[in-house]
Coordinates of C-alpha atoms and ligand atoms in Angstrom, one line a residue:
X444 CA -0.2 0.2 0.1
X445 CA 1.4 3.7 -0.9
X446 CA 1.2 5.5 2.6
X447 CA 3.0 8.1 1.0
X448 CA 1.0 11.8 1.1
X449 CA -0.8 13.3 -1.8
X450 CA 1.5 15.4 -3.7
X451 CA 1.0 19.3 -3.5
X452 CA 0.3 20.7 -6.7
X453 CA 1.9 24.3 -7.5
X454 CA -1.5 25.2 -8.8
X455 CA -4.9 23.6 -9.1
X456 CA -7.5 25.3 -11.1
X457 CA -10.4 22.6 -9.8
X458 CA -10.6 23.4 -6.4
X459 CA -11.8 26.5 -6.8
X460 CA -13.9 25.4 -10.2
X461 CA -15.4 22.8 -8.2
X462 CA -16.7 25.4 -5.5
X463 CA -18.3 28.1 -7.9
X464 CA -19.3 25.3 -9.9
X465 CA -23.5 26.4 -9.2
X466 CA -22.5 30.3 -10.1
X467 CA -20.9 29.8 -12.7
X468 CA -23.3 27.7 -14.6
X469 CA -26.5 29.8 -13.7
X470 CA -24.0 32.7 -15.3
X471 CA -23.2 30.9 -18.0
X472 CA -26.6 30.0 -18.3
X473 CA -27.6 33.8 -18.5
X474 CA -25.6 34.4 -21.5
X475 CA -26.8 31.2 -23.3
X476 CA -30.4 33.0 -22.6
X477 CA -29.0 36.0 -24.0
X478 CA -27.5 34.6 -26.9
X479 CA -25.1 38.2 -26.5
X480 CA -21.5 35.5 -27.1
X481 CA -19.2 38.1 -28.1
X482 CA -19.2 41.2 -26.6
X483 CA -22.7 42.2 -25.1
X484 CA -24.3 42.6 -21.9
X485 CA -22.0 40.5 -20.1
X486 CA -18.9 42.2 -21.2
X487 CA -20.3 45.4 -20.3
X488 CA -21.9 44.6 -16.7
X489 CA -18.1 43.3 -16.2
X490 CA -16.2 46.5 -17.5
X491 CA -18.4 48.5 -15.1
X492 CA -17.6 46.2 -12.2
X493 CA -13.6 46.1 -12.8
X494 CA -14.0 49.7 -13.2
X495 CA -15.5 50.3 -10.0
X496 CA -12.8 47.9 -8.3
X497 CA -9.8 49.7 -9.6
X498 CA -11.1 52.7 -9.5
X499 CA -10.4 54.0 -13.1
X500 CA -12.6 55.9 -15.3
X501 CA -13.0 52.7 -17.7
X502 CA -12.0 49.2 -18.6
X503 CA -12.2 47.9 -22.0
X504 CA -12.3 44.3 -22.0
X505 CA -10.3 42.2 -24.6
X506 CA -9.9 38.5 -25.4
X507 CA -5.8 38.3 -23.9
X508 CA -3.4 40.3 -21.3
X509 CA -1.3 40.6 -25.0
X510 CA -4.4 42.1 -26.6
X511 CA -4.7 44.7 -23.9
X512 CA -1.5 45.0 -24.2
X513 CA -1.0 45.8 -27.8
X514 CA -4.2 48.1 -28.1
X515 CA -2.7 50.5 -24.8
X516 CA 0.5 50.6 -26.9
X517 CA -1.2 51.8 -30.0
X518 CA -3.6 54.1 -27.6
X519 CA -0.4 55.6 -26.5
X520 CA 1.0 56.1 -29.6
X521 CA 3.6 53.6 -30.1
X522 CA 4.5 52.6 -33.7
X523 CA 7.6 51.9 -36.1
X524 CA 10.7 53.5 -35.2
X525 CA 9.7 53.9 -31.6
X526 CA 11.3 52.2 -28.4
X527 CA 9.7 51.3 -25.3
X528 CA 11.4 50.4 -22.2
X529 CA 10.3 47.5 -20.6
X530 CA 12.0 44.5 -18.3
X531 CA 13.3 41.2 -19.4
X532 CA 12.2 39.5 -16.8
X533 CA 8.6 38.8 -17.7
X534 CA 6.1 36.4 -19.6
X535 CA 7.3 36.6 -23.1
X536 CA 4.1 38.3 -23.9
X537 CA 5.3 41.9 -22.8
X538 CA 7.7 42.3 -25.4
X539 CA 5.6 40.6 -28.4
X540 CA 3.0 43.7 -27.8
X541 CA 5.9 46.2 -28.1
X542 CA 7.0 44.2 -31.1
X543 CA 3.1 43.5 -32.6
X544 CA 3.0 47.9 -32.4
X545 CA 6.2 47.6 -35.0
X546 CA 8.2 49.0 -32.2
X547 CA 11.5 48.0 -30.4
X548 CA 11.7 46.2 -26.9
X549 CA 14.3 48.1 -25.2
X550 CA 15.4 45.6 -21.9
X551 CA 16.5 47.4 -19.2
X552 CA 17.6 45.3 -15.8
X553 CA 15.3 44.4 -12.5
X554 CA 15.8 45.8 -9.3
X555 CA 16.5 42.7 -7.4
X556 CA 14.6 43.3 -4.9
X557 CA 11.4 43.4 -5.9
X558 CA 12.1 41.6 -9.7
X559 CA 10.7 44.7 -11.3
X560 CA 11.9 47.1 -14.1
X561 CA 15.0 49.2 -12.1
X562 CA 13.7 52.7 -12.4
X563 CA 17.3 53.9 -12.8
X564 CA 18.0 51.1 -15.3
X565 CA 14.9 52.4 -17.4
X566 CA 16.6 56.2 -16.9
X567 CA 20.1 55.2 -18.5
X568 CA 18.2 53.6 -21.2
X569 CA 15.9 56.5 -22.5
X570 CA 17.1 57.3 -26.1
X571 CA 15.5 60.2 -28.7
X572 CA 13.4 57.5 -30.2
X573 CA 11.8 56.3 -26.4
X574 CA 8.0 56.6 -26.6
X575 CA 6.8 54.9 -23.8
X576 CA 8.3 53.0 -20.6
X577 CA 6.1 49.4 -19.8
X578 CA 6.5 48.0 -16.1
X579 CA 5.4 44.5 -15.2
X580 CA 3.7 44.0 -12.1
X581 CA 5.7 40.8 -11.2
X582 CA 4.5 38.0 -9.5
X583 CA 1.5 40.2 -7.8
X584 CA 3.7 43.3 -6.7
X585 CA 3.6 46.7 -8.2
X586 CA 6.5 48.2 -9.8
X587 CA 8.1 51.5 -8.6
X588 CA 5.3 53.4 -10.0
X589 CA 6.0 56.9 -8.5
X590 CA 9.4 57.0 -9.9
X591 CA 8.2 55.8 -13.3
X592 CA 5.4 58.3 -13.3
X593 CA 7.9 61.2 -12.3
X594 CA 10.4 59.9 -14.9
X595 CA 7.7 59.4 -18.0
X596 CA 6.0 62.9 -16.7
X597 CA 9.4 64.7 -17.0
X598 CA 10.6 62.9 -20.4
X599 CA 6.9 62.9 -21.9
X600 CA 6.9 59.2 -22.1
X601 CA 3.6 57.3 -22.1
X602 CA 3.5 54.9 -18.9
X603 CA 1.4 52.1 -19.7
X604 CA 1.4 49.1 -17.0
X605 CA 1.5 45.6 -17.7
X606 CA -1.0 44.3 -14.7
X607 CA -1.5 41.1 -15.8
X608 CA -0.3 39.5 -13.0
X609 CA -1.3 41.9 -10.2
X610 CA -5.2 42.2 -9.8
X611 CA -6.0 44.1 -6.7
X612 CA -2.4 44.8 -6.1
X613 CA -1.9 48.2 -5.3
X614 CA 0.5 51.0 -4.7
X615 CA 0.4 53.6 -2.0
X616 CA -3.1 52.5 -1.4
X617 CA -4.6 52.8 -5.2
X618 CA -4.7 49.6 -7.3
X619 CA -2.4 49.3 -10.3
X620 CA -3.7 50.1 -13.2
X621 CA -4.6 53.5 -12.5
X622 CA -0.7 55.2 -12.7
X623 CA -0.3 55.6 -16.2
X624 CA -2.3 55.8 -19.4
X625 CA -3.3 52.3 -19.4
X626 CA -3.3 49.1 -17.2
X627 CA -3.1 45.6 -19.1
X628 CA -4.8 43.1 -17.6
X629 CA -5.0 39.2 -18.3
X630 CA -7.3 36.9 -17.2
X631 CA -5.6 33.7 -18.6
X632 CA -7.4 31.0 -16.3
X633 CA -4.0 30.8 -13.6
X634 CA -4.2 34.2 -12.8
X635 CA -5.5 35.9 -9.4
X636 CA -8.8 36.3 -11.1
X637 CA -9.2 34.0 -14.3
X638 CA -11.3 33.2 -16.8
X639 CA -12.6 30.0 -18.3
X640 CA -10.5 30.7 -21.4
X641 CA -8.3 33.6 -22.4
X642 CA -9.6 36.9 -21.8
X643 CA -7.8 40.7 -20.7
X644 CA -8.5 44.3 -20.3
X645 CA -7.3 47.5 -20.6
X646 CA -7.7 50.0 -17.8
X647 CA -7.8 53.7 -17.7
X648 CA -8.7 57.0 -17.0
X649 CA -8.4 58.5 -20.6
X650 CA -11.6 58.7 -22.4
X651 CA -10.2 58.9 -25.8
X652 CA -8.2 56.6 -25.3
X653 CA -10.6 54.2 -23.9
X654 CA -12.8 54.9 -27.1
X655 CA -9.8 54.3 -29.5
X656 CA -9.3 50.9 -28.0
X657 CA -12.4 49.9 -27.8
X658 CA -12.8 50.6 -31.7
X659 CA -9.9 49.0 -32.3
X660 CA -10.7 46.0 -30.4
X661 CA -13.9 45.9 -32.9
X662 CA -11.6 45.9 -36.4
X663 CA -11.4 49.7 -35.9
X664 CA -15.2 50.5 -37.0
X665 CA -16.2 53.7 -36.5
X666 CA -19.6 52.9 -37.4
X667 CA -20.6 49.8 -39.2
X668 CA -18.5 48.5 -41.7
X669 CA -16.8 51.9 -42.0
X670 CA -13.1 51.3 -40.8
X671 CA -10.5 54.0 -41.0
X672 CA -7.3 52.2 -39.7
X673 CA -6.1 49.0 -39.4
X674 CA -8.2 47.0 -36.9
X675 CA -7.8 43.6 -34.8
X676 CA -10.7 41.5 -33.6
X677 CA -10.1 41.0 -29.9
X678 CA -13.4 41.3 -28.5
X679 CA -14.5 39.8 -25.2
X680 CA -16.7 36.5 -25.3
X681 CA -19.9 36.5 -23.2
X682 CA -19.1 33.3 -21.4
X683 CA -15.8 34.8 -20.2
X684 CA -17.4 38.0 -18.4
X685 CA -20.1 36.5 -17.1
X686 CA -17.7 34.2 -15.1
X687 CA -15.4 36.9 -14.3
X688 CA -18.6 38.6 -12.4
X689 CA -18.9 35.8 -11.0
X690 CA -15.4 35.6 -9.4
X691 CA -14.7 39.6 -8.7
X692 CA -16.4 39.5 -5.9
X693 CA -14.3 37.1 -4.2
X694 CA -11.0 38.7 -5.3
X695 CA -10.0 40.4 -2.6
X696 CA -11.0 37.3 -0.1
X697 CA -8.7 35.1 -2.3
X698 CA -6.2 37.9 -2.4
X699 CA -5.8 38.0 1.4
X700 CA -6.0 33.7 1.4
X701 CA -3.0 34.0 -0.5
X702 CA -1.1 36.8 1.7
X703 CA -1.7 34.4 4.8
X704 CA -0.1 31.5 2.5
X705 CA 2.6 33.7 1.9
X706 CA 3.2 34.7 5.8
X707 CA 3.1 31.1 6.5
X708 CA 6.0 30.5 4.2
X709 CA 7.9 33.4 5.3
X710 CA 7.5 32.7 9.0
X711 CA 7.9 28.8 8.3
X712 CA 11.3 29.3 6.1
X713 CA 13.3 31.9 7.9
X714 CA 16.5 31.9 8.5
X715 CA 17.6 28.9 5.8
X716 CA 21.0 29.2 4.6
X717 CA 21.3 30.6 1.0
X718 CA 17.2 30.8 0.5
X719 CA 16.4 34.4 -0.1
X720 CA 12.7 34.9 0.5
X721 CA 10.4 37.3 -0.9
X722 CA 10.4 40.8 1.2
X723 CA 7.0 42.9 0.2
X724 CA 8.2 46.4 -0.3
X725 CA 6.7 48.9 1.8
X726 CA 3.6 50.5 0.6
X727 CA 2.8 48.2 -1.8
X728 CA -0.3 45.4 -1.3
X729 CA 1.4 42.3 -2.6
X730 CA -1.1 39.9 -4.4
X731 CA 0.9 37.0 -4.3
X732 CA 0.2 35.7 -7.6
X733 CA 3.8 33.8 -7.1
X734 CA 5.7 33.3 -4.2
X735 CA 9.1 33.5 -5.4
X736 CA 12.3 32.6 -3.4
X737 CA 16.0 32.4 -4.8
X738 CA 18.4 29.8 -4.4
X739 CA 21.8 29.5 -5.6
X740 CA 21.2 25.6 -5.9
X741 CA 17.8 26.6 -7.7
X742 CA 17.6 23.0 -9.9
X743 CA 18.7 20.9 -7.3
X744 CA 16.1 22.0 -5.2
X745 CA 13.3 21.7 -7.5
X746 CA 14.5 17.8 -8.2
X747 CA 14.2 17.1 -4.4
X748 CA 11.0 18.8 -3.8
X749 CA 9.5 16.8 -7.1
X750 CA 11.0 13.8 -5.3
X751 CA 9.3 14.4 -2.7
X752 CA 5.5 15.9 -4.4
X753 CA 6.1 19.2 -3.9
X754 CA 5.4 20.9 -7.4
X755 CA 7.4 24.4 -7.9
X756 CA 7.5 26.6 -11.0
X757 CA 10.5 28.9 -12.9
X758 CA 9.2 32.0 -13.4
X759 CA 11.1 32.2 -15.8
X760 CA 14.0 30.1 -17.0
X761 CA 15.1 32.1 -19.5
X762 CA 15.0 36.5 -19.8
X763 CA 13.3 37.7 -23.0
X764 CA 16.8 39.6 -24.1
X765 CA 18.1 35.9 -24.7
X766 CA 15.2 34.3 -26.5
X767 CA 15.6 33.0 -29.8
X768 CA 13.3 35.3 -31.5
X769 CA 15.6 38.6 -30.0
X770 CA 18.4 37.6 -30.9
X771 CA 18.5 40.1 -33.5
X772 CA 18.8 43.0 -30.8
X773 CA 22.5 41.4 -30.1
X774 CA 21.9 41.4 -26.5
X775 CA 24.5 38.8 -25.1
X776 CA 24.4 37.2 -21.5
X777 CA 25.8 39.6 -19.0
X778 CA 24.3 42.8 -20.5
X779 CA 21.5 42.5 -18.1
X780 CA 23.2 40.5 -15.2
X781 CA 20.5 40.8 -12.8
X782 CA 17.6 39.5 -14.4
X783 CA 20.0 36.6 -15.6
X784 CA 20.8 35.7 -12.3
X785 CA 16.9 35.7 -11.0
X786 CA 16.5 33.5 -14.3
X787 CA 18.9 31.0 -12.7
X788 CA 18.2 31.3 -9.1
X789 CA 14.2 31.8 -8.8
X790 CA 11.6 29.0 -7.9
X791 CA 7.6 29.5 -7.5
X792 CA 6.6 27.4 -4.4
X793 CA 3.0 26.5 -4.7
X794 CA 0.6 29.0 -4.3
X795 CA -3.1 29.3 -4.8
X796 CA -6.1 30.3 -2.4
X797 CA -7.6 27.2 -1.9
X798 CA -4.0 25.4 -0.7
X799 CA -4.7 23.9 2.7
X800 CA -2.9 25.0 5.9
X801 CA -1.7 21.2 6.0
X802 CA -0.2 21.5 2.4
X803 CA 1.5 25.0 3.2
X804 CA 3.0 22.9 5.9
X805 CA 4.6 19.9 3.8
X806 CA 5.8 22.4 1.9
X807 CA 7.9 23.9 4.5
X808 CA 8.7 20.9 6.0
X809 CA 10.2 19.7 2.9
X810 CA 12.2 22.8 2.3
X811 CA 13.5 23.1 5.4
X812 CA 14.7 19.2 5.8
X813 CA 16.5 19.9 2.7
X814 CA 18.3 23.2 3.6
X815 CA 18.1 23.4 7.3
Ligands
PLP2118 C1 3.2 39.5 -17.2 C2 2.9 38.7 -18.1 N1 2.1 39.6 -19.3 C3 1.7 39.3 -20.1 C4 0.4 38.3 -20.1 C5 -0.2 37.8 -21.5 O1 -1.8 37.6 -20.9 P1 -2.6 36.9 -21.8 O2 -2.1 35.3 -21.6 O3 -3.8 36.9 -21.8 O4 -2.5 37.2 -23.3 C6 0.6 37.7 -19.0 C7 0.2 36.2 -19.2 O5 -0.3 35.4 -19.3 C8 1.7 38.1 -18.1 O6 2.3 37.2 -16.9

């Protein structure tokens, strides 16, 4: 008989989906009744609810976080010949959006304390071609928004936030997504607020940007069948919006549970040799999309934890500037030392609101056994 305890998954969506099944089915049935499958009432209702949650003037729902970034950059006037400064320690889509807009991503190094774009490095990367700065609120913690806001206004640059991993995160008490021209959210299923499929949204306080993004997501139609520029089919689906409206009222509770898990990890794993724990910056409401530790023998630790049934993730093993798709930029190993070191050392422990206290305890025990 196998008496070893069940593995602890790095992420498990089934638990949340099962808990919400009756409400989700009811919401989805409402969309079936309305037949508003693409755009329509459910999307508009979610846009209003999420705008209120964020405290911004408008939210425009789209079909992915990648599309949100693309349209936000177009609304910022980014185009061919422009440069956009961003971080290399991110999911590749941050850079894709810059490329889709016809611009060149310029990667600046991260601050190793919070893994986000280092404002001093961003400042040093500004050239006459720079049009925008695109920080990422990585792992659920806001980048240094007041310094980046000052920098952008001093230099006449647009500030666009990649908030794909940071639904509900705050900076000095205000939700991320409202600090620049636009905030870009992903509702990929594994996000803190995840849809049953691909979806995203742009948040903005700028009515002109909102109007342009609304048009661009729907083939740039000014009126039916009148298109005055190249547009996109980036509309949000009704089922996705209806499910998101069921989940949004729970987001703060889920984020609080993530905070409790993060506290348990930080207390349980304190004082271990060579293990660097994440320390949230003062004034930033971290929503722990990932709980990321660093260790110089990361790959060894991943393997030993896997043998003990503990799932882990690596976000991300290769920084974007060293991806083959961006080889033409000519950035070699050593060009962004902090992002590269993070890519070698980071390790994400299991983190989702439905993780039980017993599972958290098992993770802590396993890591302690290996490193104490
Ligand atoms: C930081 C970041 N930016 C952009 C994206 C792209 O979002 P999506 O997968 O919804 O296109 C993601 C997530 O997937 C992300 O984590």
